[in-house]
Coordinates of C-alpha atoms and ligand atoms in Angstrom, one line a residue:
M28 CA 90.1 91.7 131.2
A29 CA 93.0 89.4 130.8
L30 CA 90.5 86.7 130.6
Q31 CA 88.6 88.5 127.9
A32 CA 91.8 88.9 126.0
A33 CA 92.7 85.3 126.3
S34 CA 89.3 84.2 125.1
L35 CA 90.2 85.5 121.7
V36 CA 92.5 82.6 121.4
P37 CA 90.4 79.4 121.2
A38 CA 91.1 76.9 124.0
S39 CA 91.8 74.1 121.5
F40 CA 94.5 76.2 120.1
S41 CA 97.8 74.5 119.3
I42 CA 101.0 76.3 118.5
P43 CA 102.6 74.9 115.4
K44 CA 106.3 74.0 115.9
E45 CA 108.8 75.8 113.7
G46 CA 109.3 74.1 110.3
K47 CA 106.5 71.7 110.8
S48 CA 103.5 71.9 108.5
S49 CA 100.0 72.1 110.0
A50 CA 97.9 73.8 107.5
S51 CA 95.2 75.6 109.3
L52 CA 91.5 75.6 108.5
R53 CA 90.2 79.1 108.3
D54 CA 86.8 80.4 109.2
T55 CA 85.0 80.4 105.9
T56 CA 81.5 80.5 107.2
L57 CA 81.2 84.2 107.7
F58 CA 78.1 86.0 106.5
G59 CA 76.2 85.7 103.3
L60 CA 77.7 88.8 101.7
S61 CA 80.3 88.2 99.1
F62 CA 83.7 89.9 99.3
S63 CA 83.2 91.7 96.0
D64 CA 79.9 93.1 97.2
T65 CA 81.4 94.7 100.2
V66 CA 84.3 96.3 98.5
K67 CA 82.1 97.4 95.6
S68 CA 80.4 99.8 97.9
D69 CA 83.7 101.7 98.2
L70 CA 83.8 102.5 94.5
T71 CA 82.2 105.5 93.1
S72 CA 79.7 105.0 90.4
S73 CA 81.8 107.0 88.0
A74 CA 84.8 104.7 88.4
L75 CA 83.4 102.0 86.1
R76 CA 86.7 101.2 84.4
S77 CA 88.5 100.9 87.6
K78 CA 85.6 98.8 88.9
R79 CA 86.2 96.3 86.1
E80 CA 89.9 96.3 87.0
F81 CA 88.9 95.6 90.5
H82 CA 86.8 92.6 89.6
K83 CA 89.6 91.3 87.5
K84 CA 91.8 91.7 90.6
F85 CA 89.3 90.2 92.9
G86 CA 89.0 87.2 90.7
A87 CA 92.7 86.8 91.0
V88 CA 92.5 86.9 94.8
R89 CA 90.0 84.1 94.9
A90 CA 92.0 82.0 92.4
Q91 CA 95.1 82.4 94.5
T92 CA 93.6 81.4 97.8
V93 CA 93.7 77.8 97.0
A94 CA 97.4 77.8 96.5
T95 CA 98.1 79.5 99.9
E96 CA 96.4 76.6 101.7
A97 CA 99.5 74.7 101.2
P98 CA 101.6 74.0 104.3
A99 CA 104.2 76.6 105.1
V100 CA 107.2 74.3 104.6
K101 CA 107.1 71.3 102.3
A102 CA 109.7 69.0 100.9
G103 CA 111.0 70.4 97.7
A104 CA 113.6 69.0 95.3
P105 CA 114.7 65.4 95.5
G106 CA 117.8 66.6 97.3
G107 CA 115.5 67.0 100.3
K108 CA 115.7 70.8 100.4
K109 CA 112.6 72.2 102.1
T110 CA 110.8 75.1 100.4
L111 CA 108.8 77.8 102.1
R112 CA 105.5 78.9 100.7
K113 CA 104.9 82.6 99.9
G114 CA 104.4 84.5 103.1
S115 CA 101.2 86.5 103.5
V116 CA 101.5 89.9 105.0
V117 CA 98.9 92.5 105.8
I118 CA 100.1 96.1 105.7
T119 CA 97.8 98.9 106.7
G120 CA 98.2 102.2 104.9
A121 CA 100.1 100.7 102.0
S122 CA 98.8 103.3 99.6
S123 CA 101.7 105.7 100.2
G124 CA 105.0 106.4 102.0
L125 CA 106.5 103.8 104.2
G126 CA 103.7 101.2 103.7
L127 CA 103.9 101.3 99.9
A128 CA 107.7 101.2 99.9
T129 CA 107.6 98.2 102.3
A130 CA 104.9 96.5 100.1
K131 CA 107.2 97.0 97.1
A132 CA 110.4 95.8 98.9
L133 CA 108.6 92.6 100.0
A134 CA 106.8 91.9 96.7
E135 CA 110.0 92.3 94.8
T136 CA 111.6 89.3 96.7
G137 CA 108.9 87.1 95.2
K138 CA 108.5 85.5 98.6
W139 CA 105.6 87.6 99.8
H140 CA 102.0 88.2 98.9
V141 CA 101.1 91.7 100.3
I142 CA 97.6 92.5 101.3
M143 CA 97.4 96.2 101.1
A144 CA 94.8 97.3 103.7
C145 CA 93.8 100.7 102.6
R146 CA 91.0 103.2 103.0
D147 CA 91.1 104.4 99.3
F148 CA 91.0 101.4 97.0
L149 CA 91.7 103.3 93.8
K150 CA 94.6 105.2 95.3
A151 CA 96.0 102.0 96.5
E152 CA 95.6 100.3 93.1
R153 CA 97.3 103.3 91.3
A154 CA 100.1 103.3 93.9
A155 CA 100.8 99.6 93.5
K156 CA 100.8 99.9 89.7
S157 CA 103.1 103.0 89.7
A158 CA 105.4 101.3 92.2
G159 CA 105.6 98.4 89.7
I160 CA 104.4 95.8 92.1
A161 CA 103.6 92.7 90.1
K162 CA 99.9 91.9 90.3
E163 CA 100.3 88.3 91.5
N164 CA 102.2 89.7 94.5
Y165 CA 99.5 91.9 96.0
S166 CA 95.8 92.4 96.7
I167 CA 94.0 95.3 98.1
M168 CA 91.3 95.1 100.7
H169 CA 89.4 98.0 102.1
L170 CA 90.2 99.2 105.6
D171 CA 89.3 102.5 107.2
L172 CA 90.9 102.6 110.6
A173 CA 88.8 105.6 111.6
S174 CA 85.8 103.3 111.8
L175 CA 85.7 100.3 114.1
D176 CA 82.9 98.8 111.9
S177 CA 85.3 99.0 109.0
V178 CA 88.0 97.3 111.0
R179 CA 85.6 94.4 111.9
Q180 CA 84.5 94.2 108.3
F181 CA 88.0 94.0 107.1
V182 CA 88.7 91.1 109.4
D183 CA 85.7 89.3 108.1
N184 CA 86.6 89.9 104.5
F185 CA 90.2 88.8 105.2
R186 CA 89.0 85.6 106.8
R187 CA 86.7 85.0 103.8
S188 CA 89.7 85.4 101.4
E189 CA 91.1 82.2 103.1
R190 CA 94.6 83.5 103.0
P191 CA 96.8 82.7 105.9
L192 CA 98.1 85.6 108.0
D193 CA 101.8 85.3 108.6
V194 CA 102.7 88.9 109.4
L195 CA 100.6 91.9 110.3
V196 CA 102.1 95.4 109.9
C197 CA 100.2 98.3 111.6
N198 CA 101.6 101.2 109.6
A199 CA 98.9 103.6 108.7
A200 CA 98.7 107.0 110.5
V201 CA 97.4 110.5 110.3
Y202 CA 99.1 113.6 111.6
L203 CA 97.2 116.8 112.0
P204 CA 99.6 119.4 113.3
T205 CA 97.8 122.5 112.1
A206 CA 94.3 121.5 113.2
K207 CA 92.8 124.1 115.6
E208 CA 89.9 121.9 116.5
P209 CA 89.7 118.2 117.0
T210 CA 88.0 116.0 114.4
Y211 CA 86.6 112.5 115.1
T212 CA 86.4 109.0 114.0
A213 CA 83.1 107.3 113.2
E214 CA 82.8 106.3 116.9
G215 CA 83.6 109.8 118.1
F216 CA 87.3 109.3 119.2
E217 CA 89.7 112.1 118.4
L218 CA 91.0 111.3 114.9
S219 CA 94.7 110.8 115.4
V220 CA 94.5 108.5 118.5
G221 CA 91.4 107.0 117.1
T222 CA 93.0 106.0 113.8
N223 CA 96.6 105.4 114.7
H224 CA 96.0 103.7 118.0
L225 CA 92.4 102.5 118.6
G226 CA 91.8 101.3 115.0
H227 CA 95.0 99.4 115.1
F228 CA 94.4 98.1 118.6
L229 CA 91.1 96.5 117.5
L230 CA 92.6 95.2 114.3
S231 CA 95.6 93.6 116.0
R232 CA 93.6 92.1 118.8
L233 CA 91.2 90.5 116.3
L234 CA 93.9 89.3 113.9
L235 CA 96.0 87.8 116.7
D236 CA 93.9 84.7 116.4
D237 CA 94.6 84.5 112.7
L238 CA 98.3 85.0 113.2
N239 CA 98.2 82.3 115.7
K240 CA 96.6 79.9 113.2
S241 CA 99.4 80.4 110.7
D242 CA 101.9 77.6 110.3
Y243 CA 104.6 80.0 108.9
P244 CA 107.9 79.5 110.7
S245 CA 108.2 83.1 111.9
K246 CA 105.0 84.9 112.6
R247 CA 105.2 88.6 113.4
M248 CA 103.1 91.5 114.5
I249 CA 104.8 94.9 113.8
I250 CA 103.5 98.3 115.0
V251 CA 105.3 101.3 113.5
G252 CA 106.4 103.6 116.2
S253 CA 108.4 106.7 116.1
I254 CA 111.2 108.7 117.7
T255 CA 108.6 110.8 119.5
G256 CA 109.3 111.1 123.2
L257 CA 112.1 108.5 123.0
L258 CA 115.7 108.2 123.7
I259 CA 117.3 107.6 120.4
K260 CA 120.7 107.2 119.0
I261 CA 120.9 109.1 115.8
C262 CA 123.2 112.1 115.7
F263 CA 126.9 111.2 115.9
G264 CA 125.9 107.8 117.3
N265 CA 125.3 109.2 120.7
T266 CA 122.1 108.9 122.7
N267 CA 120.3 112.1 122.5
T268 CA 116.8 113.3 123.2
L269 CA 116.6 116.2 120.8
A270 CA 113.9 115.0 118.4
G271 CA 111.7 113.7 121.2
N272 CA 112.0 117.0 123.0
V273 CA 110.7 119.2 120.2
P274 CA 107.4 120.6 121.7
P275 CA 104.7 119.6 122.1
K276 CA 106.0 116.5 123.9
A277 CA 104.1 113.3 124.1
N278 CA 102.6 112.7 127.6
L279 CA 99.7 110.4 128.4
G280 CA 99.3 111.8 132.0
D281 CA 96.8 109.9 134.0
M282 CA 94.8 109.0 130.8
R283 CA 91.6 110.6 132.0
G284 CA 90.8 111.8 128.5
L285 CA 91.3 108.3 127.0
A286 CA 89.2 106.7 129.8
G287 CA 86.5 109.2 128.9
G288 CA 86.5 108.2 125.2
L289 CA 88.3 111.3 123.7
N290 CA 85.1 112.7 122.5
G291 CA 85.6 116.3 123.3
L292 CA 82.1 116.6 124.7
N293 CA 82.0 115.5 128.3
T294 CA 85.7 114.7 128.2
S295 CA 88.8 116.0 126.6
S296 CA 89.8 115.0 123.1
M297 CA 93.4 114.4 124.4
I298 CA 94.6 111.4 126.3
D299 CA 95.9 113.4 129.2
G300 CA 92.8 115.4 129.5
G301 CA 94.4 118.7 128.2
D302 CA 93.5 121.1 125.4
F303 CA 93.5 119.8 121.9
D304 CA 96.9 119.8 120.1
G305 CA 97.1 117.9 116.9
A306 CA 100.8 117.4 117.0
K307 CA 100.7 116.1 120.6
A308 CA 97.8 113.8 119.8
Y309 CA 99.9 112.2 117.0
K310 CA 102.9 111.8 119.3
D311 CA 100.7 110.4 122.1
S312 CA 99.2 107.9 119.6
K313 CA 102.7 106.7 118.7
V314 CA 103.5 106.2 122.4
C315 CA 100.3 104.1 122.6
N316 CA 101.5 102.1 119.6
M317 CA 104.8 101.3 121.3
L318 CA 103.1 100.5 124.6
T319 CA 100.6 98.2 122.8
M320 CA 103.4 96.3 121.1
Q321 CA 105.1 95.7 124.5
E322 CA 101.9 94.6 126.2
F323 CA 101.2 92.1 123.3
H324 CA 104.7 90.8 123.9
R325 CA 104.2 90.4 127.6
R326 CA 100.8 88.8 127.2
Y327 CA 101.2 86.6 124.2
H328 CA 104.8 86.0 123.1
E329 CA 105.5 83.0 125.3
E330 CA 102.1 81.4 124.6
T331 CA 102.1 81.9 120.9
G332 CA 105.7 82.3 119.7
I333 CA 104.7 85.3 117.7
T334 CA 107.3 88.0 117.4
F335 CA 106.0 91.4 118.5
A336 CA 108.1 94.4 117.3
S337 CA 108.1 98.1 116.8
L338 CA 110.5 100.4 115.0
Y339 CA 111.6 103.9 114.2
P340 CA 112.3 103.7 110.5
G341 CA 114.2 107.0 110.3
C342 CA 112.9 110.4 109.3
I343 CA 111.1 109.9 106.0
A344 CA 110.6 113.6 105.6
T345 CA 109.0 113.4 102.1
T346 CA 105.9 111.2 102.8
G347 CA 102.3 112.2 102.9
L348 CA 102.4 112.2 106.7
F349 CA 103.2 115.9 106.5
R350 CA 100.5 116.8 104.0
E351 CA 98.5 118.8 106.6
H352 CA 101.6 120.8 107.7
I353 CA 102.1 124.4 106.5
P354 CA 103.8 124.7 103.1
L355 CA 106.9 126.3 104.6
F356 CA 107.4 123.3 106.8
R357 CA 107.0 120.9 103.9
L358 CA 109.6 122.8 102.0
L359 CA 112.2 123.1 104.7
F360 CA 111.7 119.9 106.6
P361 CA 113.4 117.5 104.1
P362 CA 116.6 119.6 103.7
F363 CA 116.6 120.3 107.4
Q364 CA 116.6 116.5 108.1
K365 CA 119.1 115.8 105.3
F366 CA 121.7 118.4 106.0
I367 CA 121.3 119.4 109.6
T368 CA 120.0 116.5 111.7
K369 CA 121.1 113.9 109.2
G370 CA 118.2 111.8 110.3
F371 CA 116.7 111.8 106.8
V372 CA 115.9 108.5 105.1
S373 CA 114.3 107.9 101.7
E374 CA 111.0 106.1 101.4
D375 CA 112.8 103.3 99.6
E376 CA 115.4 102.9 102.3
A377 CA 112.8 103.0 105.1
G378 CA 110.7 100.4 103.2
K379 CA 113.7 98.1 103.1
R380 CA 114.1 98.6 106.9
L381 CA 110.5 97.7 107.6
A382 CA 110.7 94.8 105.2
Q383 CA 113.6 93.5 107.2
V384 CA 111.5 93.6 110.4
V385 CA 108.9 91.6 108.5
S386 CA 111.1 88.9 107.0
D387 CA 114.7 89.0 108.0
P388 CA 115.6 85.7 109.8
S389 CA 117.8 87.5 112.2
L390 CA 115.2 89.9 113.5
T391 CA 113.0 87.4 115.3
K392 CA 113.5 88.7 118.8
S393 CA 110.2 89.8 120.3
G394 CA 109.5 92.9 122.3
V395 CA 112.1 94.9 120.5
Y396 CA 112.0 98.5 119.2
W397 CA 114.3 98.5 116.2
S398 CA 116.3 101.4 114.8
W399 CA 119.0 101.8 112.3
N400 CA 122.4 103.6 112.6
K401 CA 123.8 105.8 109.9
D402 CA 125.2 102.8 108.0
S403 CA 121.7 101.5 107.9
A404 CA 122.5 98.6 110.3
S405 CA 119.7 97.6 112.6
F406 CA 120.0 97.7 116.4
E407 CA 117.8 97.2 119.4
N408 CA 116.9 100.7 120.6
Q409 CA 115.9 101.8 124.1
L410 CA 112.4 103.2 124.7
S411 CA 111.8 106.3 126.8
Q412 CA 110.6 105.9 130.3
E413 CA 107.0 106.6 129.4
A414 CA 107.0 104.3 126.4
S415 CA 108.5 101.4 128.4
D416 CA 106.3 101.8 131.5
A417 CA 104.6 98.4 132.1
D418 CA 101.8 99.8 134.2
K419 CA 101.1 102.4 131.6
A420 CA 101.0 99.7 128.9
R421 CA 98.5 97.7 130.9
K422 CA 96.4 100.7 131.5
V423 CA 96.4 101.8 127.8
W424 CA 95.5 98.2 126.9
E425 CA 92.6 97.9 129.4
I426 CA 91.1 101.3 128.6
S427 CA 91.5 100.7 124.9
E428 CA 89.7 97.3 125.0
K429 CA 86.7 98.9 126.6
L430 CA 86.7 101.7 124.0
V431 CA 86.7 99.3 121.1
G432 CA 84.2 97.0 122.6
L433 CA 86.4 94.0 123.5
A434 CA 85.9 94.3 127.2
Ligands
LMG8 C1 104.5 123.7 115.8 O1 104.9 124.7 114.9 C2 103.0 124.1 116.1 O2 103.0 125.3 116.8 C3 102.4 123.0 117.0 O3 101.1 123.2 117.2 C4 102.6 121.7 116.3 O4 101.9 121.6 115.1 C5 104.1 121.5 116.0 O5 105.5 119.6 115.8 C6 104.3 120.2 115.3 O6 104.6 122.5 115.2 C7 106.0 124.2 114.2 C8 106.8 125.4 113.7 C9 107.8 125.8 114.7 O7 107.5 124.9 112.6 C10 107.1 125.3 111.4 O8 106.0 124.8 111.0 C11 107.9 126.2 110.6 C12 108.8 125.5 109.8 C13 110.1 125.2 110.5 C14 110.6 124.0 110.0 C15 111.7 123.5 110.8 C16 112.9 123.3 110.0 C17 113.7 124.5 109.9 C18 114.9 124.3 109.2 C19 115.5 125.5 108.7 C20 116.7 125.2 108.0 C21 116.5 124.4 106.8 C22 117.6 124.6 105.8 C23 118.1 123.4 105.3 C24 119.1 123.7 104.3 C25 120.4 123.0 104.6 C26 121.4 123.5 103.7 C27 122.7 123.0 104.0 O9 108.8 124.8 114.8 C28 109.8 124.8 115.7 O10 109.9 124.0 116.5 C29 110.6 126.0 115.7 C30 111.3 126.0 114.5 C31 112.1 127.3 114.4 C32 112.8 127.3 113.1 C33 114.1 127.8 113.3 C34 115.1 127.1 112.5 C35 116.2 126.7 113.2 C36 116.9 125.7 112.4 C37 118.1 125.3 113.0 C38 118.0 124.4 114.0 C39 119.3 124.0 114.4 C40 119.3 122.9 115.3 C41 120.4 122.0 114.9 C42 120.4 120.8 115.7 C43 121.0 119.8 114.9 C44 121.8 118.9 115.7 C45 123.2 118.9 115.3
NDP9 P1 101.9 108.5 104.7 O1 100.9 109.6 105.0 O2 102.6 108.5 103.5 O3 101.2 107.1 104.9 C1 100.2 106.9 105.8 C2 99.2 105.9 105.3 O4 98.2 105.7 106.3 C3 98.5 106.3 104.0 O5 98.5 105.2 103.1 C4 97.1 106.6 104.4 O6 96.1 106.4 103.5 C5 96.9 105.7 105.6 N1 95.8 106.0 106.4 C6 95.6 107.2 107.0 N2 94.4 107.2 107.6 C7 93.9 105.9 107.4 C8 92.7 105.3 107.8 N3 91.7 105.9 108.5 N4 92.5 104.0 107.4 C9 93.4 103.4 106.7 N5 94.5 103.9 106.3 C10 94.8 105.2 106.6 O7 102.9 108.6 106.0 P2 104.2 107.7 106.3 O8 104.4 106.7 105.3 O9 105.2 108.6 106.7 O10 103.7 107.0 107.7 C11 103.7 105.6 107.8 C12 104.0 105.3 109.3 O11 105.3 105.7 109.6 C13 103.1 105.9 110.3 O12 102.8 105.0 111.3 C14 104.0 107.0 110.9 O13 103.6 107.3 112.2 C15 105.3 106.3 110.8 N6 106.5 107.2 110.9 C16 106.7 108.1 109.9 C17 107.9 108.9 110.0 C18 108.2 109.9 108.9 O14 109.2 110.6 109.1 N7 107.4 110.0 107.8 C19 108.8 108.8 111.1 C20 108.4 107.8 112.1 C21 107.3 107.1 111.9 P3 95.9 107.4 102.2 O15 96.9 107.1 101.2 O16 94.5 107.0 101.8 O17 96.0 108.8 102.8
PMR10 MG1 112.2 116.9 114.2 C1 118.2 114.7 115.8 C2 117.4 115.5 115.3 C3 116.1 115.3 114.8 C4 115.5 114.2 114.3 C5 116.1 112.9 114.0 C6 114.1 114.6 114.0 C7 113.1 113.7 113.5 N1 113.9 115.9 114.4 C8 115.1 116.4 114.9 C9 115.3 117.6 115.4 C10 114.4 118.7 115.3 N2 113.2 118.7 114.8 C11 114.7 120.1 115.7 C12 116.0 120.6 116.2 C13 113.6 120.8 115.4 C14 113.4 122.3 115.7 C15 113.7 123.0 114.5 C16 112.6 119.9 114.9 C17 111.3 120.3 114.5 C18 110.4 119.4 114.0 C19 109.0 119.7 113.7 C20 108.3 121.0 113.7 N3 110.6 118.0 113.9 C21 109.5 117.5 113.5 C22 108.5 118.5 113.3 C23 107.3 117.8 112.9 O1 106.2 118.3 112.7 C24 107.5 116.4 112.8 C25 106.7 115.7 113.9 O2 107.0 115.8 115.0 O3 105.8 114.9 113.4 C26 105.0 114.3 114.5 C27 109.0 116.2 113.1 C28 109.9 115.1 113.1 N4 111.2 115.2 113.5 C29 111.8 114.0 113.3 C30 110.8 113.1 112.8 C31 111.1 111.6 112.5 C32 109.7 113.8 112.7 C33 108.4 113.1 112.2 C34 107.9 112.5 113.2 C35 107.1 111.3 113.5 O4 106.5 110.7 112.6 O5 107.1 111.0 114.7

């Protein structure tokens, strides 16, 4: 399986040295279908006006692709100062919450072009507009992580856009705490783990090759983790396990459910093989996200120089993540986090934190799980025993690559 994974990276591959320019040739020979045709199918027939907007936008995407072919660093002013081209970052689930706030924070610097990888094109377009993101700083591409076909289609479309990939942010997630019965992705995986972990697992494995081809000085892959099941320093600056101990706790067990495909038919819909619990499924999926980041680091950091990182952005109690929770929870959760746990962070602040992990020159260390203290300074946090277990990480990786058809 390690061989399989390595085969994603072409043998002729060379790692660009920092600061040197080696503009990469991207695969432009994919399929006869045009990008606009593919995304068009996501638009409802009644949305003609937005469709026109989309075509305008799409035109802009194509026009911009030429400019991004420039080498990452080129000699600038006669003084010899080198200039860095705009970075190109893909953010999944950028249509709301943390993803949108991060897109905004990065776009505002003028140094980044954000590819918002979203399942709902019109929602993403409206969100970008109302966040005030300038149109030359973003484009939207369709991605539904609850369908592996869609993930593969996204990768094809992205490659055809001929943009470089400098940073990938796996941010999207669903949380279904009140669901009594499991629901499933297109391939029949329980929806939370299927979307949050397996969809991102396939996406990140496929895009590793593209990241590798980038000549940007600091290439990064970031998977948004959480406090779930972790040791974390929040309250009063002391290590405490309170938040990670709110039941139901994350636990992958022996992964018999995952190995069986989480389909709820001949196997459990839960990773550990237990009865369905939507909150636990989410927390388990976050543990998988953090294990995946570390496995990427172990397998690819040295070879590729890519920085692999995860983070806990703080408790962003106001986002759409809690949309499925009961109204009482949605009402009480923000003040509870603000005034009692003091773990609350606004969407804007959390967006700035994730934007730091994307672009701050001081956050280049790989394999790190970033957190922030109450003065909003970043620090390297410790992962819980389960989330830092190398054998578990390898097992999640190997089972996941079978499930998504990579092994
Ligand atoms: C479970 O239910 C489901 O059963 C499970 O299937 C799964 O979905 C899981 O995690 C998801 O949820 C959750 C249920 C019980 O919670 C609710 O949905 C009800 C809403 C409770 C919201 C919690 C916040 C309560 C805050 C109350 C105070 C807010 C006021 C703020 C105003 C400040 C003004 C200054 O959830 C539970 O886990 C039990 C919750 C029981 C609520 C009891 C409230 C106690 C609040 C005080 C806690 C004190 C702890 C302080 C520690 C702070 C450290 C210093
Ligand atoms: P939101 O619900 O606001 O954002 C989640 C995003 O994921 C939305 O844009 C949503 O799209 C997208 N998404 C959901 N399903 C899919 C799918 N199948 N395909 C593509 N995109 C999808 O929540 P947050 O901003 O809070 O969550 C962002 C990340 O932060 C998550 O990884 C979460 O686990 C993590 N996190 C959040 C914390 C918090 O306190 N809020 C704490 C710790 C971590 P759409 O807009 O179409 O619904
Ligand atoms: Mg939790 C240090 C205190 C702390 C922090 C930082 C969080 C973060 N939470 C804390 C404490 C508590 N929470 C306590 C004492 C309780 C019992 C009242 C509690 C309850 C609670 C619930 C019911 N908390 C929750 C829920 C959710 O449904 C959220 C969840 O688990 O989503 C998966 C949640 C969260 N608390 C947090 C954070 C960051 C969340 C969102 C979690 C995430 O995305 O992983």
